[in-house]
XYZ file of C-alpha atoms in Angstrom:
745
model
C 33.845 -47.975 86.536
C 35.327 -50.875 88.530
C 31.915 -51.639 90.078
C 30.335 -51.736 86.640
C 33.021 -54.155 85.521
C 32.318 -56.401 88.520
C 28.544 -56.291 87.961
C 28.980 -57.109 84.263
C 31.381 -59.947 85.105
C 29.022 -61.461 87.686
C 26.099 -61.420 85.241
C 28.274 -62.878 82.503
C 29.312 -65.754 84.763
C 25.699 -66.367 85.921
C 24.366 -66.549 82.388
C 27.252 -68.739 81.187
C 26.706 -71.266 83.977
C 22.935 -71.211 83.400
C 23.588 -72.015 79.740
C 25.775 -74.928 80.830
C 28.839 -73.610 79.005
C 32.412 -73.775 80.207
C 34.688 -70.780 79.758
C 36.524 -72.683 77.037
C 33.337 -73.408 75.073
C 32.023 -69.851 75.444
C 35.371 -68.451 74.325
C 35.225 -70.665 71.247
C 31.717 -69.420 70.397
C 32.665 -65.737 70.631
C 36.154 -66.138 69.155
C 38.340 -65.019 72.034
C 40.628 -66.674 74.569
C 39.414 -68.546 77.647
C 41.639 -66.382 79.861
C 39.860 -63.270 78.547
C 36.470 -64.704 79.580
C 37.962 -65.401 83.017
C 39.226 -61.818 83.349
C 35.864 -60.381 82.321
C 34.000 -62.530 84.863
C 36.363 -61.315 87.596
C 35.725 -57.698 86.615
C 39.341 -57.170 85.610
C 38.814 -56.351 81.956
C 36.539 -54.405 79.687
C 35.148 -56.036 76.553
C 34.871 -54.230 73.248
C 31.318 -53.449 72.064
C 31.612 -56.147 69.392
C 32.595 -58.763 71.963
C 29.810 -57.705 74.351
C 27.273 -58.038 71.538
C 28.524 -61.538 70.650
C 28.394 -62.592 74.316
C 24.845 -61.235 74.620
C 23.729 -63.149 71.491
C 25.386 -66.460 72.380
C 24.025 -66.407 75.949
C 20.597 -65.168 74.749
C 20.713 -62.319 77.260
C 18.257 -60.163 75.296
C 20.418 -57.058 75.688
C 20.978 -57.439 79.434
C 24.730 -57.860 79.096
C 24.934 -54.974 76.652
C 23.101 -52.767 79.181
C 25.529 -53.692 81.965
C 28.686 -53.285 79.909
C 30.704 -50.251 81.061
C 31.324 -47.546 78.552
C 34.814 -47.441 77.096
C 37.091 -45.071 78.966
C 38.225 -41.908 77.273
C 41.607 -42.276 75.658
C 44.424 -39.836 75.257
C 45.419 -41.538 71.991
C 43.245 -42.846 69.197
C 42.311 -46.305 67.975
C 43.748 -46.210 64.489
C 42.377 -49.517 63.276
C 40.531 -50.040 59.991
C 36.877 -51.029 60.162
C 36.249 -54.588 61.291
C 34.726 -56.679 58.502
C 31.342 -58.245 59.139
C 32.286 -61.104 56.820
C 34.883 -62.821 59.010
C 33.765 -66.445 59.238
C 35.302 -69.146 61.386
C 38.844 -68.557 62.625
C 37.870 -69.360 66.211
C 41.105 -71.243 66.856
C 43.280 -68.486 65.415
C 41.428 -65.754 67.328
C 41.764 -67.701 70.556
C 45.526 -68.076 70.062
C 45.907 -64.362 69.288
C 43.702 -63.574 72.284
C 46.028 -65.460 74.603
C 48.971 -63.561 73.093
C 47.528 -60.033 73.465
C 46.404 -60.682 77.023
C 49.830 -61.883 78.067
C 52.596 -60.001 79.800
C 56.276 -59.852 78.907
C 57.979 -61.580 76.002
C 57.383 -62.590 73.336
C 55.447 -59.458 72.507
C 55.362 -60.014 68.735
C 52.907 -62.300 66.928
C 53.245 -63.054 63.209
C 50.119 -64.046 61.278
C 51.449 -65.759 58.185
C 49.749 -67.569 55.338
C 49.100 -67.583 51.594
C 47.703 -64.714 49.572
C 43.975 -64.353 50.063
C 43.759 -66.198 53.393
C 42.340 -63.172 55.229
C 45.271 -62.340 57.496
C 44.517 -58.604 57.610
C 40.848 -59.097 58.502
C 41.827 -61.523 61.219
C 44.470 -59.203 62.711
C 42.119 -56.188 62.684
C 39.323 -58.201 64.296
C 41.663 -59.534 66.995
C 43.064 -56.064 67.666
C 39.578 -54.549 67.885
C 38.481 -57.220 70.349
C 41.544 -56.515 72.499
C 41.437 -52.712 72.267
C 40.170 -52.292 75.842
C 43.368 -53.874 77.132
C 45.524 -51.126 75.637
C 44.722 -47.765 77.260
C 47.473 -46.030 75.302
C 45.989 -46.899 71.929
C 45.963 -49.256 68.978
C 47.987 -48.230 65.942
C 47.817 -49.657 62.435
C 50.322 -49.328 59.596
C 50.120 -50.908 56.139
C 53.612 -51.721 54.864
C 52.196 -52.249 51.345
C 54.244 -55.353 50.486
C 51.038 -56.938 49.176
C 49.560 -53.897 47.442
C 49.691 -54.133 43.624
C 51.767 -51.320 42.114
C 52.757 -49.873 45.504
C 56.246 -49.289 46.847
C 57.018 -50.961 50.144
C 56.819 -48.611 53.100
C 60.312 -48.004 54.443
C 60.950 -48.451 58.149
C 62.046 -44.849 58.753
C 58.845 -43.500 57.186
C 56.811 -45.809 59.431
C 58.769 -44.582 62.462
C 57.867 -40.954 61.750
C 54.182 -41.858 61.412
C 54.247 -43.723 64.707
C 56.011 -40.894 66.534
C 53.309 -38.500 65.346
C 50.568 -40.900 66.488
C 52.268 -41.230 69.875
C 52.213 -37.390 70.131
C 55.944 -36.999 70.447
C 56.658 -33.253 70.131
C 58.129 -32.206 66.784
C 61.161 -30.682 68.445
C 62.113 -34.107 69.908
C 62.027 -35.860 66.515
C 65.437 -35.862 64.758
C 65.447 -34.304 61.272
C 67.313 -37.304 59.800
C 66.781 -41.024 60.113
C 69.472 -41.531 62.748
C 68.057 -41.617 66.236
C 64.429 -42.110 65.214
C 64.279 -45.633 66.663
C 65.662 -44.468 70.003
C 63.083 -41.699 70.328
C 60.343 -44.166 69.382
C 61.379 -46.771 71.963
C 61.675 -44.056 74.622
C 58.148 -42.868 73.828
C 56.812 -46.357 74.533
C 58.255 -46.621 78.053
C 55.527 -47.244 80.577
C 52.873 -47.437 77.885
C 50.640 -50.276 76.750
C 50.073 -49.954 73.019
C 48.862 -52.532 70.498
C 50.401 -52.286 67.019
C 49.153 -53.904 63.839
C 51.904 -54.041 61.219
C 50.079 -55.206 58.119
C 51.356 -56.575 54.789
C 54.995 -56.795 55.830
C 57.308 -58.105 53.128
C 60.484 -58.768 55.131
C 61.671 -58.706 58.722
C 63.978 -55.734 58.185
C 60.953 -53.556 57.293
C 59.777 -53.653 60.911
C 62.857 -54.630 62.906
C 63.313 -51.138 64.347
C 59.588 -50.819 65.081
C 59.181 -53.854 67.308
C 58.499 -52.496 70.788
C 61.086 -53.042 73.493
C 58.442 -52.159 76.087
C 57.233 -55.532 77.330
C 53.663 -54.319 77.990
C 53.202 -53.448 74.316
C 52.096 -55.949 71.702
C 52.619 -56.144 67.925
C 50.506 -58.149 65.485
C 52.319 -58.631 62.179
C 50.771 -59.993 58.977
C 52.878 -61.317 56.130
C 52.795 -63.765 53.253
C 56.331 -64.711 54.233
C 57.205 -66.577 57.381
C 59.572 -63.825 58.569
C 61.942 -66.452 59.929
C 64.310 -63.777 61.281
C 61.698 -62.960 63.935
C 62.591 -66.210 65.619
C 61.127 -65.304 69.027
C 57.739 -64.265 67.696
C 54.542 -66.227 68.281
C 53.523 -67.732 64.923
C 49.887 -68.123 63.864
C 49.322 -69.970 60.590
C 46.359 -68.635 58.641
C 45.384 -71.063 55.894
C 42.295 -71.974 53.937
C 38.933 -72.211 55.674
C 37.361 -75.546 56.438
C 34.564 -76.743 54.148
C 31.699 -75.539 56.355
C 33.128 -72.068 56.988
C 34.061 -71.628 53.318
C 30.488 -72.395 52.238
C 29.116 -70.127 54.983
C 31.291 -67.246 53.794
C 29.984 -67.573 50.233
C 26.373 -67.710 51.411
C 26.799 -64.657 53.639
C 28.465 -62.693 50.826
C 26.561 -63.921 47.780
C 23.143 -62.462 48.454
C 19.729 -64.083 48.800
C 20.201 -66.412 45.817
C 23.133 -68.054 47.592
C 21.547 -68.621 50.990
C 19.602 -71.784 50.288
C 22.037 -73.492 47.932
C 23.659 -76.752 48.938
C 26.114 -78.795 46.920
C 26.750 -76.038 44.373
C 28.023 -73.680 47.079
C 30.313 -76.374 48.410
C 31.694 -76.884 44.894
C 32.276 -73.133 44.529
C 34.173 -73.087 47.819
C 36.390 -75.943 46.634
C 37.034 -74.221 43.277
C 38.097 -71.159 45.278
C 40.536 -73.341 47.262
C 38.530 -72.256 50.328
C 40.492 -68.960 50.379
C 38.456 -66.022 51.754
C 39.660 -63.589 49.072
C 38.687 -65.918 46.239
C 35.354 -66.744 47.886
C 34.388 -63.104 48.447
C 35.358 -62.175 44.872
C 33.312 -65.101 43.558
C 30.390 -64.064 45.760
C 30.595 -60.486 44.476
C 30.602 -61.691 40.864
C 27.630 -63.952 41.519
C 25.685 -61.293 43.433
C 26.247 -58.682 40.713
C 25.055 -60.841 37.821
C 21.486 -62.176 38.199
C 21.768 -64.186 34.967
C 23.617 -67.016 36.703
C 21.913 -69.667 38.761
C 24.082 -70.987 41.546
C 24.579 -74.256 39.664
C 25.596 -72.419 36.483
C 28.064 -70.283 38.407
C 29.600 -73.393 39.986
C 29.937 -74.902 36.513
C 31.673 -71.723 35.275
C 34.171 -71.921 38.127
C 34.852 -75.587 37.402
C 36.570 -74.547 34.148
C 40.249 -74.405 35.117
C 41.099 -72.353 32.031
C 38.723 -69.531 32.992
C 38.776 -69.729 36.784
C 41.441 -67.130 37.524
C 39.829 -64.678 35.105
C 36.479 -65.159 36.818
C 38.035 -64.494 40.235
C 38.576 -60.838 39.398
C 35.864 -58.302 40.194
C 37.669 -55.280 38.738
C 38.976 -54.129 42.118
C 40.308 -57.344 43.596
C 42.084 -60.155 41.809
C 43.310 -63.524 43.014
C 45.794 -63.588 40.164
C 47.245 -60.210 41.150
C 47.607 -61.388 44.746
C 49.533 -64.463 43.636
C 51.689 -62.399 41.286
C 52.836 -60.245 44.181
C 53.875 -63.335 46.112
C 55.909 -64.474 43.118
C 57.670 -61.110 42.925
C 59.337 -61.903 46.244
C 61.160 -65.015 44.999
C 64.274 -65.304 42.850
C 64.596 -66.756 39.349
C 65.516 -70.304 40.424
C 62.596 -70.463 42.845
C 60.272 -69.007 40.228
C 61.391 -71.644 37.698
C 60.788 -74.411 40.242
C 57.346 -73.004 41.049
C 56.374 -73.042 37.380
C 57.692 -76.550 36.776
C 55.695 -77.902 39.721
C 52.552 -77.218 37.667
C 53.670 -80.030 35.334
C 53.446 -82.589 38.119
C 50.136 -84.491 37.977
C 49.721 -84.851 41.728
C 48.534 -82.430 44.387
C 51.256 -83.747 46.687
C 54.729 -83.540 45.176
C 57.636 -85.420 46.701
C 60.933 -83.597 47.036
C 62.700 -86.155 44.838
C 60.038 -85.678 42.150
C 60.510 -81.895 42.283
C 64.253 -82.433 41.987
C 63.728 -84.542 38.873
C 61.487 -81.906 37.304
C 63.995 -79.135 37.915
C 67.046 -81.234 37.086
C 68.718 -80.439 40.415
C 69.913 -82.451 43.390
C 67.451 -83.410 46.116
C 69.289 -81.127 48.543
C 68.976 -78.191 46.146
C 65.301 -78.966 45.516
C 64.654 -78.987 49.249
C 66.168 -75.518 49.587
C 64.114 -74.163 46.680
C 60.910 -75.704 48.021
C 61.683 -74.334 51.468
C 61.842 -70.822 50.060
C 58.571 -71.354 48.194
C 57.047 -72.593 51.435
C 58.301 -69.472 53.235
C 56.416 -67.442 50.606
C 53.351 -69.697 51.024
C 53.394 -70.701 47.360
C 53.629 -74.333 48.465
C 53.131 -75.984 51.834
C 55.045 -78.875 53.341
C 52.521 -81.635 54.037
C 55.207 -84.070 55.190
C 58.967 -83.800 55.514
C 59.394 -85.217 52.011
C 56.485 -83.672 50.129
C 54.787 -80.343 49.408
C 51.284 -79.463 48.218
C 49.911 -76.648 46.045
C 46.219 -75.824 46.146
C 44.382 -75.758 42.833
C 44.307 -71.981 42.345
C 48.055 -71.690 42.850
C 48.629 -74.644 40.537
C 46.525 -72.970 37.841
C 48.354 -69.684 38.353
C 51.734 -71.419 38.151
C 50.720 -73.247 34.987
C 49.093 -70.260 33.256
C 51.434 -67.439 34.252
C 54.788 -68.789 35.471
C 55.379 -71.979 33.504
C 55.272 -70.177 30.109
C 58.436 -68.339 31.178
C 60.202 -71.693 30.719
C 60.944 -72.639 27.103
C 58.803 -75.466 25.653
C 61.854 -77.659 25.107
C 62.875 -77.289 28.721
C 59.360 -78.157 29.856
C 59.420 -81.344 27.786
C 62.829 -82.223 29.204
C 61.497 -81.687 32.738
C 58.598 -84.078 32.136
C 60.939 -86.694 30.672
C 63.172 -86.428 33.736
C 60.135 -86.905 35.975
C 58.893 -89.865 33.936
C 62.304 -91.540 34.022
C 62.675 -90.914 37.761
C 59.241 -92.265 38.688
C 59.538 -95.198 36.282
C 62.792 -96.319 37.853
C 61.296 -96.096 41.330
C 58.181 -97.981 40.217
C 60.232 -100.744 38.633
C 62.481 -101.010 41.691
C 59.355 -101.220 43.840
C 57.893 -103.952 41.620
C 61.047 -106.021 41.944
C 60.780 -105.819 45.726
C 57.110 -106.834 45.679
C 57.589 -109.757 43.272
C 61.298 -110.342 42.679
C 60.851 -113.578 40.679
C 58.327 -112.391 38.119
C 59.394 -112.798 34.487
C 60.097 -109.259 33.283
C 60.455 -108.107 29.713
C 60.217 -104.665 28.119
C 61.361 -103.156 31.412
C 64.381 -101.050 32.307
C 67.225 -103.521 32.602
C 69.592 -101.588 34.866
C 67.228 -100.604 37.701
C 68.903 -101.498 41.024
C 66.974 -102.965 43.947
C 68.467 -100.358 46.274
C 65.845 -97.788 45.308
C 64.191 -98.953 48.552
C 65.616 -100.365 51.754
C 63.371 -103.429 51.694
C 59.977 -104.735 50.619
C 58.117 -102.933 53.409
C 59.700 -99.637 52.423
C 58.759 -100.203 48.779
C 55.196 -101.120 49.752
C 54.818 -97.982 51.863
C 55.988 -95.855 48.922
C 53.715 -97.411 46.296
C 50.654 -97.188 48.543
C 50.884 -93.404 48.507
C 52.372 -92.899 45.048
C 50.386 -95.186 42.749
C 47.829 -92.487 41.791
C 50.724 -90.279 40.642
C 52.141 -93.123 38.560
C 48.742 -93.751 36.953
C 48.494 -90.080 35.990
C 52.036 -90.179 34.622
C 51.178 -93.280 32.607
C 48.375 -91.367 30.875
C 50.586 -88.286 30.559
C 53.275 -90.343 28.833
C 50.715 -91.650 26.357
C 49.423 -88.140 25.654
C 52.975 -86.965 24.954
C 53.673 -89.870 22.609
C 56.150 -91.452 25.043
C 54.794 -94.922 24.342
C 57.538 -97.046 25.892
C 57.411 -95.048 29.152
C 53.633 -95.571 29.207
C 53.712 -99.351 28.908
C 56.729 -99.679 31.189
C 54.938 -97.724 33.921
C 51.815 -99.851 33.517
C 53.866 -103.064 33.738
C 55.692 -101.797 36.834
C 52.380 -100.963 38.533
C 50.956 -104.418 37.876
C 52.711 -106.019 40.877
C 51.069 -103.666 43.347
C 47.712 -103.676 41.608
C 47.607 -107.462 41.879
C 48.526 -107.336 45.568
C 46.020 -104.586 46.441
C 43.341 -105.696 43.933
C 43.062 -102.210 42.470
C 41.258 -103.360 39.363
C 40.078 -100.045 37.910
C 43.513 -98.369 37.665
C 45.015 -101.711 36.623
C 42.595 -101.933 33.704
C 42.900 -98.257 32.728
C 46.705 -98.292 32.621
C 46.881 -101.548 30.680
C 44.266 -100.496 28.166
C 46.296 -97.430 27.327
C 49.448 -99.567 27.318
C 47.833 -101.787 24.658
C 46.990 -98.693 22.604
C 50.523 -97.311 22.912
C 52.107 -100.643 22.006
C 49.895 -100.989 18.943
C 50.636 -97.399 17.901
C 54.358 -98.141 18.183
C 54.055 -101.467 16.361
C 55.363 -103.272 19.451
C 53.571 -106.639 19.229
C 55.293 -108.260 22.197
C 54.433 -105.312 24.491
C 50.842 -105.350 23.237
C 50.635 -109.073 24.021
C 52.093 -108.557 27.517
C 49.613 -105.766 28.225
C 46.678 -107.847 26.945
C 47.756 -110.804 29.072
C 47.932 -108.637 32.203
C 44.678 -106.886 31.309
C 42.992 -110.283 31.108
C 44.217 -111.170 34.604
C 42.677 -107.969 35.974
C 39.327 -108.787 34.364
C 39.456 -112.401 35.550
C 40.405 -111.319 39.070
C 37.293 -109.179 39.353
C 35.067 -111.897 37.852
C 34.628 -110.640 34.272
C 35.600 -113.968 32.740
C 34.308 -113.454 29.204
C 36.375 -110.271 28.769
C 39.396 -112.003 30.324
C 39.172 -115.003 28.002
C 38.973 -112.766 24.926
C 42.064 -110.829 25.969
C 44.035 -113.985 26.733
C 43.285 -115.351 23.252
C 44.375 -112.059 21.659
C 47.619 -112.224 23.630
C 48.124 -115.865 22.632
C 47.820 -115.030 18.937
C 50.389 -112.258 19.220
C 52.847 -114.382 21.229
C 52.563 -117.165 18.677
C 53.076 -114.725 15.792
C 56.346 -113.403 17.214
C 57.561 -116.800 18.452
C 57.637 -115.876 22.151
C 57.480 -119.263 23.897
C 57.334 -117.849 27.424
C 54.553 -115.447 26.496
C 52.656 -118.241 24.731
C 52.930 -120.434 27.843
C 51.752 -117.589 30.050
C 48.688 -116.978 27.867
C 47.859 -120.702 27.815
C 48.172 -120.763 31.597
C 45.740 -117.875 31.932
C 43.279 -119.532 29.563
C 43.460 -122.675 31.694
C 42.808 -120.658 34.869
C 39.759 -119.118 33.183
C 38.493 -122.562 32.189
C 38.782 -123.547 35.831
C 36.692 -120.538 36.917
C 34.111 -121.347 34.230
C 33.661 -124.862 35.594
C 35.627 -126.763 32.910
C 37.747 -128.426 35.576
C 38.883 -131.511 33.675
C 40.071 -129.443 30.708
C 41.754 -126.979 33.081
C 43.602 -129.762 34.915
C 44.889 -131.265 31.678
C 46.090 -127.910 30.312
C 47.614 -126.812 33.609
C 49.754 -129.937 33.795
C 51.080 -129.159 30.307
C 51.738 -125.551 31.284
C 53.649 -126.567 34.442
C 55.922 -128.797 32.405
C 56.563 -125.921 29.995
C 57.450 -123.543 32.807
C 59.809 -126.099 34.311
C 61.476 -126.543 30.919
C 61.853 -122.741 30.627
C 63.382 -122.536 34.122
C 60.594 -120.371 35.541
C 60.160 -121.803 39.035
C 57.856 -118.999 40.175
C 55.224 -119.625 37.512
C 55.642 -123.393 37.872
C 54.763 -123.063 41.584
C 51.752 -120.859 40.779
C 50.550 -123.408 38.220
C 50.877 -126.190 40.767
C 48.547 -124.223 43.026
C 46.063 -124.039 40.159
C 46.365 -127.795 39.702
C 45.481 -128.232 43.384
C 42.387 -126.080 42.905
C 41.302 -128.074 39.853
C 41.791 -131.334 41.784
C 39.665 -129.907 44.592
C 36.896 -129.265 42.079
C 37.162 -132.817 40.818
C 37.026 -134.274 44.337
C 40.668 -135.466 44.370
C 41.191 -133.890 47.779
C 44.324 -135.773 48.967
C 46.126 -134.881 45.734
C 44.904 -131.313 46.017
C 46.215 -130.928 49.583
C 49.571 -132.466 48.646
C 49.998 -130.225 45.607
C 48.998 -127.115 47.583
C 51.594 -127.969 50.235
C 54.200 -128.537 47.529
C 53.313 -125.178 45.950
C 53.874 -123.613 49.358
C 57.304 -125.239 49.695
C 58.367 -124.131 46.224
C 57.165 -120.575 46.922
C 59.038 -120.494 50.227
C 62.250 -121.580 48.487
C 61.847 -118.673 46.071
C 60.985 -116.218 48.893
C 57.582 -115.428 47.358
C 55.704 -114.303 50.463
C 52.392 -113.548 48.748
C 52.395 -116.912 46.942
C 53.091 -118.686 50.229
C 49.974 -117.085 51.732
C 47.918 -117.978 48.650
C 49.148 -121.587 48.740
C 48.140 -121.965 52.382
C 44.695 -120.557 51.585
C 44.570 -123.123 48.762
C 45.382 -126.040 51.086
C 42.792 -124.721 53.567
C 40.205 -124.672 50.794
C 41.013 -128.237 49.751
C 40.787 -129.437 53.373
C 37.481 -127.608 53.872
C 36.023 -129.253 50.767
C 37.230 -132.634 51.941
C 35.504 -132.177 55.314
C 38.730 -131.887 57.357
C 37.495 -128.764 59.146
C 40.054 -128.641 61.975
C 42.928 -128.729 59.501
C 41.157 -126.180 57.301
C 40.734 -123.807 60.248
C 44.408 -124.153 61.168
C 45.475 -123.393 57.599
C 43.187 -120.370 57.381
C 44.678 -119.029 60.640
C 48.177 -119.485 59.196
C 47.196 -117.894 55.887
C 45.755 -114.891 57.732
C 49.037 -114.286 59.513
C 51.070 -114.748 56.326
C 48.799 -112.410 54.368
C 49.108 -109.722 56.998
C 52.888 -110.035 56.909
C 53.113 -109.622 53.136
C 50.571 -106.784 52.992
C 47.715 -108.596 51.227
C 44.398 -107.530 52.706
C 42.703 -109.552 49.973
C 44.247 -112.882 51.015
C 43.632 -111.967 54.655
C 39.958 -111.353 53.822
C 39.841 -114.673 51.990
C 41.296 -116.451 55.031
C 38.827 -114.729 57.377
C 35.940 -115.671 55.090
C 37.121 -119.287 54.997
C 37.501 -119.422 58.759
C 33.995 -117.982 59.111
C 32.723 -120.731 56.825
C 34.358 -123.402 59.019
C 32.810 -121.884 62.133
C 29.395 -121.609 60.487
C 29.170 -125.206 59.315
C 30.091 -126.321 62.831
C 27.218 -124.282 64.255
C 29.235 -121.387 65.726
C 27.279 -118.716 63.853
C 28.144 -115.763 66.122
C 31.874 -116.415 65.780
C 31.424 -116.964 62.057
C 29.691 -113.588 61.718
C 32.616 -111.935 63.503
C 35.078 -113.452 61.005
C 32.921 -112.426 58.049
C 32.695 -108.879 59.438
C 36.477 -108.850 59.711
C 36.730 -110.024 56.112
C 34.440 -107.199 54.983
C 36.626 -104.694 56.797
C 39.733 -106.036 55.085
C 38.284 -106.252 51.560
C 34.642 -106.181 50.544
C 35.145 -107.294 46.944
C 35.801 -111.031 47.126
C 34.342 -112.253 43.854
C 32.353 -115.529 44.157
C 33.118 -116.378 40.521
C 36.805 -116.823 41.404
C 36.917 -117.084 45.217
C 35.203 -120.196 46.472
C 35.131 -119.022 50.076
C 32.929 -116.095 49.039
C 30.529 -118.434 47.249
C 30.351 -120.760 50.243
C 29.740 -117.865 52.622
C 26.739 -116.635 50.652
C 25.146 -120.071 50.486
C 25.759 -120.766 54.175
C 24.234 -117.425 55.005
C 21.142 -118.442 53.036
C 21.091 -121.823 54.644
C 21.768 -123.781 51.436
C 24.279 -126.458 50.722
C 27.246 -125.052 48.841
C 28.899 -126.675 45.855
C 32.674 -126.605 45.544
C 34.305 -123.666 43.810
C 37.796 -123.173 42.483
C 39.822 -120.440 43.998
C 42.783 -118.064 43.733
C 45.099 -117.516 40.795
C 48.127 -115.498 39.900
C 50.310 -115.256 36.796
């Protein structure tokens, strides 16, 4: 037998090296550990028939390795494992980790495979145990503890002990009639033995505590939907969703011939199934059994969130039933939290947002979420946020949330809206502390964030949630929350140039304001909506919205709003080439802002004046006014406006032919833009610097700057950004006319 092992190992090594594969790569291909490949090549182990077949196929041995493989030795005890599924796809990393565990010696000798319902933990454990069976001459034993079996009672530990003692062939006369002493007899029976146990579907640590082998040569694989934190010395293997490729492969291998050649539709099905093996195999069975569906039609059926859980039930297996069992293991407070999370519009839910939904402290929310994470109903993506995959979200919304009274659900959403609105407004005040704010929450403190950088980091990840909440508020008739959220988002949208969400939130804000009869709020939203359109170059739409806002501001006697609308109309005139008119109107607007005490907007208007003067060829005045706008912005601590003013002075110098000074200003503007988080202004500075380099004949360096600009922001609009217009004409080899540049209001 030993010689056969050595001969098999030598041939395995020869064929692996001929194929140019390392032990690590080969182990990955056949889903076992690298150390196991090493042992086989040294003739110190015996591979299972399944593993030998996979090695033969991967190394294209044509049956030679299978012919050399020694027959399994006779065993005094049986291999009590369920059949290994032929549908296990992927899981190479998990199998390798389990392989290292089962081949080890000493402690820890317990490995817990934990993950959400439907992840395929049982199939993985059985496959790993089957592959390792040759290492355990005293047998492999399997017990289902039934914690995840619908309608079944959990298997008690003392019943499991009696089953194991029988399997270990302990004489009846040595087994105590009562429960006392069973564990001692069991541990004594394991002395000197090497047995592999699979404890499947365990609900809690105390179910198996007495069954964990004290014999260090034995190994126990445990599967559970809970983390079993009490088994603190166990090796933990997380079993989650499949990756996109493996999920699609599993559906194709299970869905029959009609599924084998499909492309995008299969990938969509896998996503709708949250890439969970149970959901995918149920979906494949449904598809295979009903020839009426084309693969595209079946994908469309699964895309319906209302019907998805019902479709993922083949009469014998049900995703919904699997989730329901997981929910049975949590208490009422955790169950309520789980249901309320379905109200949150985002996939990723921050702990403070969950606390607001549930109406509890952040510390309490963290404890509740931690328990849900232990049950794999949510997963911590970061230390301050959890995620729920789509199927669990649908289950929570359809089956758990209705347990909460409608009034309480509405109250939860209002708490979330108020919480996120206050954070958004606090963030906006950090990003642009001097902006004139009306129709906002008056008592929001600045200490919602430590500083501007902290606020900017938060809004970069959270703005999609706030957009969804803005639309949710409108749908619920919470009009003031809708327009307040849209106004709070405007500061970041201007900085990041996120025009689409800016426009969508302000359009719905206009609708909500009109529905509520709030003329001032409608005017504010129209004014901001016009800026978004102008910023992206849609000047006709912008001008129409500014005039609508102007009429409303005049009707209600809002002098500041009227001045703001007139300012925006003047900016648009500048972009449309009516420079003389723009200059005249901008001077009037600046005086009005100064009279109203709004230094921020007065400084912004002065920058516009500099741009108009640049267009009209008054370059010395333009440079002086741009520098003055910079000084006024610095006094008000407006970091973004400082960067924009320096870009403005650089533009005026470039147009005047003072290229060295223009280059220096663009370099300064680039640094300032980076500091304040404006990739747009940094891209504008890089484009301008590229223009300077190009007109001085340094084309290669110019191309590098333009490439940098494209990396920072590809959407510089030539209609409003002169540097972009110049770049395109230089690139074509034409002479470029002047172009006005850069606004903010």
